[in-house]
Amino acid sequence: MTSGVRLIRNDQLTQQVEYAYAATVDAPVRSIWVAGACPLDLDGKTVAVGDYAGQAHQVMRNLVTALEGAGASLTDIVKTTVYVASTRQADLVTAWEVYREYMGEHDVPSTLLGVTVLGYHDQLVEVEAVAVIAGEGQA
């Protein structure tokens, strides 16, 4: 299935960013709001304690799995928010580089935030997403 997401760039804004400034989707579509993907294994334990990149990989694998459960994929995402529990910009960049690796050329609008703490013990990274796919009977 071809994604209905169209990424918008604007030549009046800097092109030195790794994301589109906006995204559009023509209706009718089915919207999918994905809870923040966390670096948890099947037993609910935080993986890669202390490792921003390792946790970002688990987060992105979990995001892919959550999307698949809704019949979607990473290329159906229209917006993400990436949370990193750190005050160090280098840690944010580490998590962002892993996120970008998974997203490839689908550089959707995204917000990258450094936060004080995340919800699970030893959690450093979380990614939430909004995706859209063709609605029932659409292709």
PDB file of N, CA and C in Angstrom, residues 50-122:
ATOM      1  N   GLY A  50      21.280   3.075  30.852  1.00  0.00           N
ATOM      2  CA  GLY A  50      22.386   4.015  30.718  1.00  0.00           C
ATOM      3  C   GLY A  50      22.860   4.254  29.295  1.00  0.00           C
ATOM      4  N   ASP A  51      22.237   3.607  28.319  1.00  0.00           N
ATOM      5  CA  ASP A  51      22.687   3.658  26.920  1.00  0.00           C
ATOM      6  C   ASP A  51      21.606   4.306  26.049  1.00  0.00           C
ATOM      7  N   TYR A  52      21.815   5.571  25.689  1.00  0.00           N
ATOM      8  CA  TYR A  52      20.826   6.303  24.891  1.00  0.00           C
ATOM      9  C   TYR A  52      20.576   5.642  23.541  1.00  0.00           C
ATOM     10  N   ALA A  53      21.631   5.253  22.851  1.00  0.00           N
ATOM     11  CA  ALA A  53      21.469   4.621  21.536  1.00  0.00           C
ATOM     12  C   ALA A  53      20.769   3.267  21.670  1.00  0.00           C
ATOM     13  N   GLY A  54      21.190   2.467  22.631  1.00  0.00           N
ATOM     14  CA  GLY A  54      20.584   1.159  22.828  1.00  0.00           C
ATOM     15  C   GLY A  54      19.099   1.265  23.141  1.00  0.00           C
ATOM     16  N   GLN A  55      18.732   2.228  23.980  1.00  0.00           N
ATOM     17  CA  GLN A  55      17.321   2.412  24.286  1.00  0.00           C
ATOM     18  C   GLN A  55      16.560   2.936  23.075  1.00  0.00           C
ATOM     19  N   ALA A  56      17.171   3.832  22.304  1.00  0.00           N
ATOM     20  CA  ALA A  56      16.505   4.359  21.107  1.00  0.00           C
ATOM     21  C   ALA A  56      16.219   3.239  20.107  1.00  0.00           C
ATOM     22  N   HIS A  57      17.133   2.290  19.956  1.00  0.00           N
ATOM     23  CA  HIS A  57      16.885   1.148  19.066  1.00  0.00           C
ATOM     24  C   HIS A  57      15.676   0.340  19.545  1.00  0.00           C
ATOM     25  N   GLN A  58      15.603   0.061  20.848  1.00  0.00           N
ATOM     26  CA  GLN A  58      14.466  -0.702  21.376  1.00  0.00           C
ATOM     27  C   GLN A  58      13.164   0.084  21.203  1.00  0.00           C
ATOM     28  N   VAL A  59      13.215   1.381  21.445  1.00  0.00           N
ATOM     29  CA  VAL A  59      12.039   2.232  21.269  1.00  0.00           C
ATOM     30  C   VAL A  59      11.539   2.146  19.827  1.00  0.00           C
ATOM     31  N   MET A  60      12.444   2.257  18.875  1.00  0.00           N
ATOM     32  CA  MET A  60      12.031   2.237  17.471  1.00  0.00           C
ATOM     33  C   MET A  60      11.517   0.857  17.063  1.00  0.00           C
ATOM     34  N   ARG A  61      12.116  -0.207  17.563  1.00  0.00           N
ATOM     35  CA  ARG A  61      11.585  -1.550  17.290  1.00  0.00           C
ATOM     36  C   ARG A  61      10.180  -1.685  17.864  1.00  0.00           C
ATOM     37  N   ASN A  62       9.972  -1.175  19.073  1.00  0.00           N
ATOM     38  CA  ASN A  62       8.648  -1.244  19.689  1.00  0.00           C
ATOM     39  C   ASN A  62       7.649  -0.372  18.942  1.00  0.00           C
ATOM     40  N   LEU A  63       8.086   0.774  18.425  1.00  0.00           N
ATOM     41  CA  LEU A  63       7.207   1.637  17.639  1.00  0.00           C
ATOM     42  C   LEU A  63       6.763   0.922  16.361  1.00  0.00           C
ATOM     43  N   VAL A  64       7.703   0.273  15.683  1.00  0.00           N
ATOM     44  CA  VAL A  64       7.366  -0.486  14.473  1.00  0.00           C
ATOM     45  C   VAL A  64       6.327  -1.551  14.797  1.00  0.00           C
ATOM     46  N   THR A  65       6.517  -2.273  15.895  1.00  0.00           N
ATOM     47  CA  THR A  65       5.592  -3.334  16.287  1.00  0.00           C
ATOM     48  C   THR A  65       4.209  -2.771  16.612  1.00  0.00           C
ATOM     49  N   ALA A  66       4.164  -1.656  17.325  1.00  0.00           N
ATOM     50  CA  ALA A  66       2.878  -1.035  17.658  1.00  0.00           C
ATOM     51  C   ALA A  66       2.152  -0.597  16.388  1.00  0.00           C
ATOM     52  N   LEU A  67       2.870  -0.011  15.453  1.00  0.00           N
ATOM     53  CA  LEU A  67       2.264   0.414  14.186  1.00  0.00           C
ATOM     54  C   LEU A  67       1.748  -0.785  13.400  1.00  0.00           C
ATOM     55  N   GLU A  68       2.553  -1.851  13.334  1.00  0.00           N
ATOM     56  CA  GLU A  68       2.124  -3.055  12.610  1.00  0.00           C
ATOM     57  C   GLU A  68       0.830  -3.602  13.180  1.00  0.00           C
ATOM     58  N   GLY A  69       0.662  -3.529  14.496  1.00  0.00           N
ATOM     59  CA  GLY A  69      -0.555  -4.000  15.129  1.00  0.00           C
ATOM     60  C   GLY A  69      -1.790  -3.214  14.698  1.00  0.00           C
ATOM     61  N   ALA A  70      -1.560  -1.988  14.224  1.00  0.00           N
ATOM     62  CA  ALA A  70      -2.660  -1.145  13.738  1.00  0.00           C
ATOM     63  C   ALA A  70      -2.734  -1.155  12.212  1.00  0.00           C
ATOM     64  N   GLY A  71      -1.912  -2.000  11.562  1.00  0.00           N
ATOM     65  CA  GLY A  71      -1.912  -2.078  10.106  1.00  0.00           C
ATOM     66  C   GLY A  71      -1.132  -0.971   9.432  1.00  0.00           C
ATOM     67  N   ALA A  72      -0.184  -0.368  10.138  1.00  0.00           N
ATOM     68  CA  ALA A  72       0.583   0.761   9.606  1.00  0.00           C
ATOM     69  C   ALA A  72       2.075   0.465   9.665  1.00  0.00           C
ATOM     70  N   SER A  73       2.864   1.387   9.109  1.00  0.00           N
ATOM     71  CA  SER A  73       4.322   1.277   9.131  1.00  0.00           C
ATOM     72  C   SER A  73       4.909   2.665   9.391  1.00  0.00           C
ATOM     73  N   LEU A  74       6.220   2.715   9.508  1.00  0.00           N
ATOM     74  CA  LEU A  74       6.880   3.995   9.768  1.00  0.00           C
ATOM     75  C   LEU A  74       6.567   5.039   8.699  1.00  0.00           C
ATOM     76  N   THR A  75       6.385   4.615   7.443  1.00  0.00           N
ATOM     77  CA  THR A  75       6.119   5.590   6.378  1.00  0.00           C
ATOM     78  C   THR A  75       4.698   6.142   6.419  1.00  0.00           C
ATOM     79  N   ASP A  76       3.859   5.632   7.314  1.00  0.00           N
ATOM     80  CA  ASP A  76       2.511   6.170   7.502  1.00  0.00           C
ATOM     81  C   ASP A  76       2.473   7.244   8.589  1.00  0.00           C
ATOM     82  N   ILE A  77       3.590   7.455   9.261  1.00  0.00           N
ATOM     83  CA  ILE A  77       3.653   8.458  10.328  1.00  0.00           C
ATOM     84  C   ILE A  77       3.597   9.856   9.727  1.00  0.00           C
ATOM     85  N   VAL A  78       2.829  10.736  10.398  1.00  0.00           N
ATOM     86  CA  VAL A  78       2.755  12.137   9.967  1.00  0.00           C
ATOM     87  C   VAL A  78       3.408  13.084  10.964  1.00  0.00           C
ATOM     88  N   LYS A  79       3.648  12.636  12.213  1.00  0.00           N
ATOM     89  CA  LYS A  79       4.247  13.498  13.225  1.00  0.00           C
ATOM     90  C   LYS A  79       4.781  12.645  14.356  1.00  0.00           C
ATOM     91  N   THR A  80       5.952  13.002  14.873  1.00  0.00           N
ATOM     92  CA  THR A  80       6.500  12.328  16.048  1.00  0.00           C
ATOM     93  C   THR A  80       6.985  13.347  17.072  1.00  0.00           C
ATOM     94  N   THR A  81       7.104  12.872  18.299  1.00  0.00           N
ATOM     95  CA  THR A  81       7.786  13.602  19.361  1.00  0.00           C
ATOM     96  C   THR A  81       8.783  12.636  19.982  1.00  0.00           C
ATOM     97  N   VAL A  82      10.029  13.068  20.075  1.00  0.00           N
ATOM     98  CA  VAL A  82      11.108  12.253  20.633  1.00  0.00           C
ATOM     99  C   VAL A  82      11.510  12.878  21.967  1.00  0.00           C
ATOM    100  N   TYR A  83      11.366  12.102  23.031  1.00  0.00           N
ATOM    101  CA  TYR A  83      11.704  12.566  24.371  1.00  0.00           C
ATOM    102  C   TYR A  83      13.002  11.892  24.814  1.00  0.00           C
ATOM    103  N   VAL A  84      13.914  12.691  25.373  1.00  0.00           N
ATOM    104  CA  VAL A  84      15.183  12.160  25.864  1.00  0.00           C
ATOM    105  C   VAL A  84      15.405  12.722  27.270  1.00  0.00           C
ATOM    106  N   ALA A  85      15.578  11.841  28.245  1.00  0.00           N
ATOM    107  CA  ALA A  85      15.790  12.263  29.624  1.00  0.00           C
ATOM    108  C   ALA A  85      17.248  12.671  29.808  1.00  0.00           C
ATOM    109  N   SER A  86      17.516  13.935  29.502  1.00  0.00           N
ATOM    110  CA  SER A  86      18.874  14.458  29.639  1.00  0.00           C
ATOM    111  C   SER A  86      18.858  15.974  29.471  1.00  0.00           C
ATOM    112  N   THR A  87      19.836  16.608  30.071  1.00  0.00           N
ATOM    113  CA  THR A  87      20.058  18.039  29.841  1.00  0.00           C
ATOM    114  C   THR A  87      21.223  18.256  28.883  1.00  0.00           C
ATOM    115  N   ARG A  88      21.815  17.167  28.417  1.00  0.00           N
ATOM    116  CA  ARG A  88      22.958  17.252  27.506  1.00  0.00           C
ATOM    117  C   ARG A  88      22.491  17.103  26.058  1.00  0.00           C
ATOM    118  N   GLN A  89      22.800  18.103  25.249  1.00  0.00           N
ATOM    119  CA  GLN A  89      22.399  18.066  23.851  1.00  0.00           C
ATOM    120  C   GLN A  89      22.998  16.859  23.133  1.00  0.00           C
ATOM    121  N   ALA A  90      24.190  16.435  23.504  1.00  0.00           N
ATOM    122  CA  ALA A  90      24.826  15.272  22.867  1.00  0.00           C
ATOM    123  C   ALA A  90      23.977  14.020  23.053  1.00  0.00           C
ATOM    124  N   ASP A  91      23.321  13.870  24.199  1.00  0.00           N
ATOM    125  CA  ASP A  91      22.460  12.711  24.426  1.00  0.00           C
ATOM    126  C   ASP A  91      21.226  12.765  23.528  1.00  0.00           C
ATOM    127  N   LEU A  92      20.684  13.960  23.342  1.00  0.00           N
ATOM    128  CA  LEU A  92      19.545  14.128  22.441  1.00  0.00           C
ATOM    129  C   LEU A  92      19.949  13.760  21.016  1.00  0.00           C
ATOM    130  N   VAL A  93      21.120  14.204  20.603  1.00  0.00           N
ATOM    131  CA  VAL A  93      21.617  13.910  19.258  1.00  0.00           C
ATOM    132  C   VAL A  93      21.818  12.400  19.086  1.00  0.00           C
ATOM    133  N   THR A  94      22.340  11.732  20.084  1.00  0.00           N
ATOM    134  CA  THR A  94      22.541  10.281  20.016  1.00  0.00           C
ATOM    135  C   THR A  94      21.213   9.566  19.757  1.00  0.00           C
ATOM    136  N   ALA A  95      20.184   9.912  20.528  1.00  0.00           N
ATOM    137  CA  ALA A  95      18.869   9.297  20.337  1.00  0.00           C
ATOM    138  C   ALA A  95      18.296   9.676  18.972  1.00  0.00           C
ATOM    139  N   TRP A  96      18.472  10.930  18.578  1.00  0.00           N
ATOM    140  CA  TRP A  96      17.940  11.410  17.292  1.00  0.00           C
ATOM    141  C   TRP A  96      18.581  10.665  16.131  1.00  0.00           C
ATOM    142  N   GLU A  97      19.868  10.401  16.194  1.00  0.00           N
ATOM    143  CA  GLU A  97      20.544   9.693  15.098  1.00  0.00           C
ATOM    144  C   GLU A  97      19.976   8.286  14.917  1.00  0.00           C
ATOM    145  N   VAL A  98      19.667   7.607  16.000  1.00  0.00           N
ATOM    146  CA  VAL A  98      19.053   6.284  15.895  1.00  0.00           C
ATOM    147  C   VAL A  98      17.651   6.415  15.307  1.00  0.00           C
ATOM    148  N   TYR A  99      16.872   7.366  15.802  1.00  0.00           N
ATOM    149  CA  TYR A  99      15.532   7.624  15.272  1.00  0.00           C
ATOM    150  C   TYR A  99      15.592   7.862  13.765  1.00  0.00           C
ATOM    151  N   ARG A 100      16.517   8.702  13.300  1.00  0.00           N
ATOM    152  CA  ARG A 100      16.648   9.030  11.874  1.00  0.00           C
ATOM    153  C   ARG A 100      17.040   7.796  11.067  1.00  0.00           C
ATOM    154  N   GLU A 101      17.861   6.924  11.646  1.00  0.00           N
ATOM    155  CA  GLU A 101      18.260   5.682  10.977  1.00  0.00           C
ATOM    156  C   GLU A 101      17.021   4.852  10.624  1.00  0.00           C
ATOM    157  N   TYR A 102      16.101   4.737  11.544  1.00  0.00           N
ATOM    158  CA  TYR A 102      14.884   3.970  11.308  1.00  0.00           C
ATOM    159  C   TYR A 102      13.923   4.683  10.355  1.00  0.00           C
ATOM    160  N   MET A 103      13.840   6.001  10.470  1.00  0.00           N
ATOM    161  CA  MET A 103      12.890   6.760   9.651  1.00  0.00           C
ATOM    162  C   MET A 103      13.369   6.919   8.211  1.00  0.00           C
ATOM    163  N   GLY A 104      14.654   6.801   7.967  1.00  0.00           N
ATOM    164  CA  GLY A 104      15.187   6.900   6.610  1.00  0.00           C
ATOM    165  C   GLY A 104      14.799   8.210   5.955  1.00  0.00           C
ATOM    166  N   GLU A 105      14.334   8.118   4.718  1.00  0.00           N
ATOM    167  CA  GLU A 105      13.984   9.326   3.976  1.00  0.00           C
ATOM    168  C   GLU A 105      12.612   9.874   4.357  1.00  0.00           C
ATOM    169  N   HIS A 106      11.890   9.170   5.195  1.00  0.00           N
ATOM    170  CA  HIS A 106      10.573   9.636   5.653  1.00  0.00           C
ATOM    171  C   HIS A 106      10.794  10.579   6.844  1.00  0.00           C
ATOM    172  N   ASP A 107      11.244  11.787   6.540  1.00  0.00           N
ATOM    173  CA  ASP A 107      11.656  12.748   7.566  1.00  0.00           C
ATOM    174  C   ASP A 107      10.489  13.641   7.991  1.00  0.00           C
ATOM    175  N   VAL A 108       9.530  13.027   8.670  1.00  0.00           N
ATOM    176  CA  VAL A 108       8.295  13.703   9.072  1.00  0.00           C
ATOM    177  C   VAL A 108       8.562  14.841  10.053  1.00  0.00           C
ATOM    178  N   PRO A 109       7.600  15.758  10.183  1.00  0.00           N
ATOM    179  CA  PRO A 109       7.722  16.776  11.222  1.00  0.00           C
ATOM    180  C   PRO A 109       7.896  16.093  12.576  1.00  0.00           C
ATOM    181  N   SER A 110       8.831  16.580  13.353  1.00  0.00           N
ATOM    182  CA  SER A 110       9.116  15.968  14.642  1.00  0.00           C
ATOM    183  C   SER A 110       9.627  17.015  15.610  1.00  0.00           C
ATOM    184  N   THR A 111       9.389  16.757  16.881  1.00  0.00           N
ATOM    185  CA  THR A 111       9.922  17.595  17.944  1.00  0.00           C
ATOM    186  C   THR A 111      10.840  16.728  18.789  1.00  0.00           C
ATOM    187  N   LEU A 112      12.031  17.239  19.083  1.00  0.00           N
ATOM    188  CA  LEU A 112      13.020  16.558  19.915  1.00  0.00           C
ATOM    189  C   LEU A 112      13.133  17.341  21.213  1.00  0.00           C
ATOM    190  N   LEU A 113      12.867  16.670  22.329  1.00  0.00           N
ATOM    191  CA  LEU A 113      12.849  17.344  23.630  1.00  0.00           C
ATOM    192  C   LEU A 113      13.771  16.679  24.633  1.00  0.00           C
ATOM    193  N   GLY A 114      14.480  17.490  25.388  1.00  0.00           N
ATOM    194  CA  GLY A 114      15.185  17.013  26.568  1.00  0.00           C
ATOM    195  C   GLY A 114      14.260  17.215  27.755  1.00  0.00           C
ATOM    196  N   VAL A 115      14.018  16.152  28.513  1.00  0.00           N
ATOM    197  CA  VAL A 115      13.108  16.214  29.656  1.00  0.00           C
ATOM    198  C   VAL A 115      13.833  15.756  30.921  1.00  0.00           C
ATOM    199  N   THR A 116      13.249  16.058  32.053  1.00  0.00           N
ATOM    200  CA  THR A 116      13.868  15.712  33.323  1.00  0.00           C
ATOM    201  C   THR A 116      13.830  14.217  33.604  1.00  0.00           C
ATOM    202  N   VAL A 117      12.663  13.613  33.387  1.00  0.00           N
ATOM    203  CA  VAL A 117      12.494  12.204  33.723  1.00  0.00           C
ATOM    204  C   VAL A 117      11.389  11.615  32.845  1.00  0.00           C
ATOM    205  N   LEU A 118      11.489  10.328  32.580  1.00  0.00           N
ATOM    206  CA  LEU A 118      10.445   9.606  31.848  1.00  0.00           C
ATOM    207  C   LEU A 118       9.824   8.572  32.787  1.00  0.00           C
ATOM    208  N   GLY A 119       8.754   7.943  32.357  1.00  0.00           N
ATOM    209  CA  GLY A 119       7.899   7.163  33.233  1.00  0.00           C
ATOM    210  C   GLY A 119       8.415   5.874  33.817  1.00  0.00           C
ATOM    211  N   TYR A 120       9.329   5.185  33.147  1.00  0.00           N
ATOM    212  CA  TYR A 120       9.797   3.891  33.651  1.00  0.00           C
ATOM    213  C   TYR A 120      11.176   4.027  34.284  1.00  0.00           C
ATOM    214  N   HIS A 121      11.440   3.148  35.230  1.00  0.00           N
ATOM    215  CA  HIS A 121      12.730   3.127  35.920  1.00  0.00           C
ATOM    216  C   HIS A 121      13.860   2.989  34.897  1.00  0.00           C
ATOM    217  N   ASP A 122      14.853   3.848  34.971  1.00  0.00           N
ATOM    218  CA  ASP A 122      16.039   3.846  34.094  1.00  0.00           C
ATOM    219  C   ASP A 122      15.726   4.190  32.643  1.00  0.00           C
TER     220      ASP A 122
END
